[in-house]
XYZ file of C-alpha atoms in Angstrom:
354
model
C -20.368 15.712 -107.544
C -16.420 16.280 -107.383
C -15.483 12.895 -106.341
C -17.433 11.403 -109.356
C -15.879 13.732 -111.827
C -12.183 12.528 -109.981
C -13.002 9.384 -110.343
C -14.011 9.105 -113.768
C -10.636 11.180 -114.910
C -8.537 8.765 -112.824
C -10.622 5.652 -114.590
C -9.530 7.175 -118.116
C -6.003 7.984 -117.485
C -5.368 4.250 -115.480
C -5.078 0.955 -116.412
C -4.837 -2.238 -114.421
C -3.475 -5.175 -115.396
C -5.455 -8.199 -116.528
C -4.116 -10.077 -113.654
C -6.271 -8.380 -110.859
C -9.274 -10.133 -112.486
C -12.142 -7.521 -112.770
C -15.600 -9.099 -114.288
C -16.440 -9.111 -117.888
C -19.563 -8.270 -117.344
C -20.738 -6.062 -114.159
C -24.885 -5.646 -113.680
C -26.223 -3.341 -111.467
C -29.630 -3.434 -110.075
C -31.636 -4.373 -106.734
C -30.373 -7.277 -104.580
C -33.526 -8.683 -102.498
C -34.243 -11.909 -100.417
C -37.467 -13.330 -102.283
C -40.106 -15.163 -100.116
C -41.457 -17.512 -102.187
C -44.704 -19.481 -101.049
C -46.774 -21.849 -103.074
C -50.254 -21.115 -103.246
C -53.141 -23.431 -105.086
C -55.208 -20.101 -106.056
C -54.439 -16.164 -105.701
C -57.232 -15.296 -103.566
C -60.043 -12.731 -104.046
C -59.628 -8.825 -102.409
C -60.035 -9.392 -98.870
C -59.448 -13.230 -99.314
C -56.749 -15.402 -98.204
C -54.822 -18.105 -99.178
C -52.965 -20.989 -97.430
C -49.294 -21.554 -98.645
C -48.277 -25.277 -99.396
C -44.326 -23.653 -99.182
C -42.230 -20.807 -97.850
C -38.882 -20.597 -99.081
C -36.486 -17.903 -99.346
C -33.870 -17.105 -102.202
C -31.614 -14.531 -102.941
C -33.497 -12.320 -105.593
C -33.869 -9.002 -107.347
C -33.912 -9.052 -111.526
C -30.957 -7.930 -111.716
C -29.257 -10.684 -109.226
C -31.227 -13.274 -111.232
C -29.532 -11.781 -114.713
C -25.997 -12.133 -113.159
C -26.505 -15.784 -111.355
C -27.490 -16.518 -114.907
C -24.537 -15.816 -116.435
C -22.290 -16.814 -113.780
C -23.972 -20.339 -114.012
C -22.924 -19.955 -118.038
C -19.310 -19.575 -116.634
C -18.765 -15.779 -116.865
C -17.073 -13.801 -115.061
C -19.588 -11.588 -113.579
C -19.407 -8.464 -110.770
C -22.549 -6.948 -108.861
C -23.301 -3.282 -108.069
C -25.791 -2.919 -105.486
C -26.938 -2.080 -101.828
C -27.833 -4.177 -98.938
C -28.849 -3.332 -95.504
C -26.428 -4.097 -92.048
C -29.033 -7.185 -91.177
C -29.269 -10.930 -91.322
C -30.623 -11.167 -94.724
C -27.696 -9.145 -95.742
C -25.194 -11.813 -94.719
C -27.631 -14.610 -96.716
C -27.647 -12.742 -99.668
C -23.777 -12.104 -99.841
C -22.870 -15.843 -99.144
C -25.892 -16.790 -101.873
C -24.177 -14.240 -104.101
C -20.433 -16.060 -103.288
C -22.010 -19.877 -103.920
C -23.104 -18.802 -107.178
C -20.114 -17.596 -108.183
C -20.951 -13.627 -108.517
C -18.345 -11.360 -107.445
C -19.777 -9.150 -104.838
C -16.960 -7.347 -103.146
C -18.875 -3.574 -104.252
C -21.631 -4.110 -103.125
C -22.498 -1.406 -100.856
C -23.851 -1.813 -97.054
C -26.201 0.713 -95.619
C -25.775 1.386 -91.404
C -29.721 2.175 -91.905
C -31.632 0.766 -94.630
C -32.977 -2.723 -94.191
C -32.226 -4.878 -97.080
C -34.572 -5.108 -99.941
C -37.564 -7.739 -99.611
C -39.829 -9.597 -102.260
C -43.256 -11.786 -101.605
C -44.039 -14.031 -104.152
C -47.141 -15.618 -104.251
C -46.546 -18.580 -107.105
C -49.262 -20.486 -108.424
C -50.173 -23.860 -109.124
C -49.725 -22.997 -113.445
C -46.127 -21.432 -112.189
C -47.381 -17.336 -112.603
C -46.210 -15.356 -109.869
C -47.541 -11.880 -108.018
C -44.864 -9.695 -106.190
C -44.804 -7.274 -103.587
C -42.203 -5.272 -102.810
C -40.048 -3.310 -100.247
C -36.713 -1.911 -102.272
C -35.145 -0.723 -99.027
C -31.658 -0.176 -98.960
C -31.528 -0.647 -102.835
C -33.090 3.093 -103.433
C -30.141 4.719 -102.052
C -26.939 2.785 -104.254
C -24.584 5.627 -104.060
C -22.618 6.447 -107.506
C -20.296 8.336 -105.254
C -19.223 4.905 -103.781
C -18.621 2.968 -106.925
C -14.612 2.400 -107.680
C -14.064 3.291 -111.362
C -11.645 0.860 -111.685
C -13.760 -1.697 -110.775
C -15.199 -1.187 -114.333
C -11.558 -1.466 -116.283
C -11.999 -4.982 -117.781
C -15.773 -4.558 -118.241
C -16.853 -5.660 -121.564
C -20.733 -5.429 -120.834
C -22.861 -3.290 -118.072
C -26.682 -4.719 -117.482
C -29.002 -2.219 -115.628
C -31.804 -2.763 -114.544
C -35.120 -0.100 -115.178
C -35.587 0.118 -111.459
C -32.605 2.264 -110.857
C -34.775 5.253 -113.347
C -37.195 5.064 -109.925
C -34.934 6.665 -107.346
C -32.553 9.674 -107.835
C -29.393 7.731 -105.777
C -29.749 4.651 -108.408
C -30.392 7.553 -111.306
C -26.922 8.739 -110.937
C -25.447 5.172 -110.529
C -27.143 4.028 -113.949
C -25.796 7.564 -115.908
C -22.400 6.916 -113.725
C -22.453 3.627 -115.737
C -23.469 4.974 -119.195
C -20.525 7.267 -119.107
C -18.054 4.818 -118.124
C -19.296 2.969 -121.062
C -19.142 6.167 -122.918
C -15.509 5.952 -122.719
C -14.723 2.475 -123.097
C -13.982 1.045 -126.167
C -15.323 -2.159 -125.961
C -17.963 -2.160 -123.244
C -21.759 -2.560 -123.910
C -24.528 -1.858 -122.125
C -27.899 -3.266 -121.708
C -31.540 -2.317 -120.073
C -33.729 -4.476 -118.569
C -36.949 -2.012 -118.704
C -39.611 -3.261 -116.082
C -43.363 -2.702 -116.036
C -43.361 -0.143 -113.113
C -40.191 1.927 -114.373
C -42.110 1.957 -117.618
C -45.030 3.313 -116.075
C -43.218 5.908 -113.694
C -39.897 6.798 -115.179
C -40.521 6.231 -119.348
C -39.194 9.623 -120.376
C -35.965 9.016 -118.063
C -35.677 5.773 -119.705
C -36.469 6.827 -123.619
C -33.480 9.299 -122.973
C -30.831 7.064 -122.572
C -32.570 4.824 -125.000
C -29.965 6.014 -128.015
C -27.137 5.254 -125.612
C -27.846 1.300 -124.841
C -26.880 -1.470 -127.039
C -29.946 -3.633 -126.364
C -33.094 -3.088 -124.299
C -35.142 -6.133 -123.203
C -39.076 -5.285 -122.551
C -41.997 -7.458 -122.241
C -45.141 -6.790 -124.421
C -46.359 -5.057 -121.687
C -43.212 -2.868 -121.428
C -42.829 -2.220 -125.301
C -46.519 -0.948 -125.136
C -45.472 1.691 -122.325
C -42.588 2.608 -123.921
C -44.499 3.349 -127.511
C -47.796 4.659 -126.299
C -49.683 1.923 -127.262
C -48.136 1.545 -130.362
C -48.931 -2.872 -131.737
C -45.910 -4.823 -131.223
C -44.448 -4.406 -134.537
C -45.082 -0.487 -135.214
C -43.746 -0.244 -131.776
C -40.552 -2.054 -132.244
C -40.035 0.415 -136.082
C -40.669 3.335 -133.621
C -37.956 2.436 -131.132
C -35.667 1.439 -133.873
C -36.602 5.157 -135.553
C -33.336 7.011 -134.031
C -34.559 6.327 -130.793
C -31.910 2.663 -129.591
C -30.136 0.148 -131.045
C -31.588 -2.901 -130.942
C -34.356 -4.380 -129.402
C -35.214 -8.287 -127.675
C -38.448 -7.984 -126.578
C -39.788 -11.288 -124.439
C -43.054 -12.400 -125.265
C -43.451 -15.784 -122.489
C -45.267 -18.743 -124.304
C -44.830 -17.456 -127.452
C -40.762 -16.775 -127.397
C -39.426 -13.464 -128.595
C -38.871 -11.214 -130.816
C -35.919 -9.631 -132.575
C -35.618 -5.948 -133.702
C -31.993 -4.679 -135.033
C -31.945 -2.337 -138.016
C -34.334 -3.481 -140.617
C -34.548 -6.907 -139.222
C -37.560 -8.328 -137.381
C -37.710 -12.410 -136.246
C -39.591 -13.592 -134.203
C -38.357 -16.673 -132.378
C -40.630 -19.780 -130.789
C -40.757 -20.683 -126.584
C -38.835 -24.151 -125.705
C -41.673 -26.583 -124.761
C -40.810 -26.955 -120.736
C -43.197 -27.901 -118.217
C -43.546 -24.685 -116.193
C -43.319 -25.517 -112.465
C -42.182 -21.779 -111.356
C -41.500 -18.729 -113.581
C -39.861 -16.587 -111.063
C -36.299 -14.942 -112.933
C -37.335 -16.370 -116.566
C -37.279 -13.116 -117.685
C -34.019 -12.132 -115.880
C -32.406 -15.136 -117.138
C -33.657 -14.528 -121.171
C -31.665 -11.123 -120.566
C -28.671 -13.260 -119.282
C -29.034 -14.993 -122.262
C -28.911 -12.497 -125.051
C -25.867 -10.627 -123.419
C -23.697 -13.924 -123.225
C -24.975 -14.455 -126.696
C -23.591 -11.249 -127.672
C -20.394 -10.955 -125.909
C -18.965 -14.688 -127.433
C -19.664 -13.597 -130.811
C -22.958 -15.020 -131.733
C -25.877 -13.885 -134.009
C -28.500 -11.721 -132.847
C -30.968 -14.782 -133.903
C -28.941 -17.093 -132.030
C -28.703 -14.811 -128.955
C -32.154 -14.647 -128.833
C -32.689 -17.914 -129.034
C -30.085 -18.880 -126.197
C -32.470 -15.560 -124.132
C -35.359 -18.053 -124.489
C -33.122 -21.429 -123.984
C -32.480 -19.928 -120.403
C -35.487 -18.086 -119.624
C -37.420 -21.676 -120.255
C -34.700 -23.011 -118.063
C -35.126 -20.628 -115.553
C -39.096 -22.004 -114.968
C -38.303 -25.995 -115.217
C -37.812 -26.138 -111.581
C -38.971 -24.164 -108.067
C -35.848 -22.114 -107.026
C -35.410 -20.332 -110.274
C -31.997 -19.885 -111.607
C -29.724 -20.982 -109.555
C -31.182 -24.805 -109.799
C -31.511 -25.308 -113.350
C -29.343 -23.227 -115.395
C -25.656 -24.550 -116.562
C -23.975 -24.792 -119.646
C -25.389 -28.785 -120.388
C -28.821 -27.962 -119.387
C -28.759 -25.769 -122.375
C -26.989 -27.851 -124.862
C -29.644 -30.767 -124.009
C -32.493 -28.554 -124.755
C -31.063 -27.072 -127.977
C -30.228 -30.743 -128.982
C -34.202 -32.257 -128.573
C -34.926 -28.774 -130.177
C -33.250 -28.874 -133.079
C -35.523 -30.334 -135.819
C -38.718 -29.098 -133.793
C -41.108 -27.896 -136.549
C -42.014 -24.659 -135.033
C -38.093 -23.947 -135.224
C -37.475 -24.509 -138.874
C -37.498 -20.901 -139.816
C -35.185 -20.090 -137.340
C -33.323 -23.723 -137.188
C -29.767 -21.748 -138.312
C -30.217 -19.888 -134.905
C -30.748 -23.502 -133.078
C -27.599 -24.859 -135.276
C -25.262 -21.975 -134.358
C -25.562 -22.419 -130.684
C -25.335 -26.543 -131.335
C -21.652 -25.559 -132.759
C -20.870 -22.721 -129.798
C -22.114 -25.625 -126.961
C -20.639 -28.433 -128.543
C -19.268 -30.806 -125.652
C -21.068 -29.389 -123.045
C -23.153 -32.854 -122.819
């Protein structure tokens, strides 16, 4: 792969200047439209069920991690593939609204753009089926270098470990990072990557800052291994640090010797489509202004319970005073008194938000 290898030496030797404006933080991942429809039951094999709403939204995980933090006012770049098709031209001017820079994304002459049903239930769970069209064939070949000179963090998301095109793009990324100075990375795992692709994904394990896996996930990943012997044998040699999201019950923290476990925000759950793409969002802006792991983790589950207070996801109910209000009627919660310096910390990094 020549032009890779020419690109990379030109992306060492070169530097722009701050002016151009290149994101702080560029995540890379699938870009989908989501059909959303509201169903009172998930029917039985063979079944059916009547929808009470269709909608469609500009999706994917990793979208939903990067409208997160755009919505928390970073400056934020996508890396992805769309097909030459209607949806396409949604998705680009959703991307643009939200304030996601998406000028590398790539288009494919052949592909159709990636597509998501989501069947969402009356208690907010969802069930997804997928086509990853166009997404499958992100070309590393295509990606500028430069785009990645002001980077200070790179989120990936698991499903690029499922096809060999968005392979290369994700170790294109981990060597950029490689080489930077300042720029962390983090891994979003996924069930199905963990299922098809976990020896792809435990080697680059040592190379990531952070990895965020559900129980589920964490399970895969240690070969059935309880949550906490799990999270010792990650933390064995084998990554950095690990956020794992645990729904109802919050998350937990795993970084050197230290294990806390941190409580949900009480929201009524109306839709919990992106809350786990948005509790990523939260941990990396946590991260990259300075904060505590604790209180990085506990911003992770201020926006992931965010992310499931309304239908429409992300984009409707995330922004910097949404969070500061729920940290504020948090605060002296009791379930939050051993972690209440995690709660305080983000009270003094919000502070005039209201």
């Amino acid at each position: 792969m020549p032009e890779l290898v020419l690109g990379l030496t030109l992306f060492l030797n070169f530097t722009l200047p701050e002016s151009i404006g290149m994101p702080d933080i560029i995540v890379i991942g699938d870009i989908n439209a989501d059909v959303i429809l509201t169903i009172p039951a998930y029917p039985r094999p063979g079944g059916e069920a009547v929808a009470a709403t269709v909608k469609i939204h500009t999706g994917g995980s990793a979208v939903n991690t990067a409208v997160a933090l755009a919505k928390m006012d970073m400056e934020v770049g996508f890396i992805g593939r769309i097909g030459k098709d209607a949806l396409a031209n949604q998705i680009l001017a959703d991307l643009g609204e939200s304030g996601v820079d998406g000028t590398h994304i790539q288009t494919d002459p052949k592909v159709n753009t990636g597509l998501i049903f989501i069947a969402v239930t009356v208690d907010g769970e969802r069930t997804m089926f997928g086509a990853r069209g166009a997404n499958t064939f992100t070309e590393a070949s295509a990606i500028d270098p430069a785009y990645f000179v002001n980077c200070r963090w790179i989120h990936l998301s698991g499903y690029s470990f499922l096809s060999y095109h968005q392979h290369e793009t994700t170790l294109m990324a981990l060597e950029l990072a490689k080489n930077s100075p300042y720029t962390r990375v983090s891994l979003d795992i996924g069930t199905e990557p963990a299922l098809r692709a976990r020896s792809q994904i435990m080697d680059v394990l040592p190379k990531l800052d952070v990895i965020f896996p559900n129980e589920t996930e964490l399970a895969i990943l240690t070969e059935g291994r309880s949550i906490e012997a799990g999270l010792d044998y990650l933390l064995d040699g084998r990554t950095n640090a690990v956020v794992a999201k645990r729904g109802h019950k919050g998350s937990i923290l795993a970084v050197g010797n230290k294990r806390v476990s941190l409580p949900a925000f009480n929201i009524n759950v109306k839709d919990s489509t992106g809350a786990g793409d948005s509790f990523n969002a939260g941990v990396v802006l946590g991260r990259l202004v300075g904060l505590s792991w604790e209180a990085s983790a506990a911003l992770g589950n201020a926006l992931g319970g965010l992310a499931t207070s309304q239908e429409g996801g992300v984009a409707s109910s995330i922004s910097r005073s949404s969070v500061a209000r729920l940290i504020e009627k948090h605060l002296f919660h009791e379930e939050w008194a051993p972690v209440r310096y995690a709660l305080e910390e983000l009270a003094a990094y919000f502070e005039g938000a209201l």
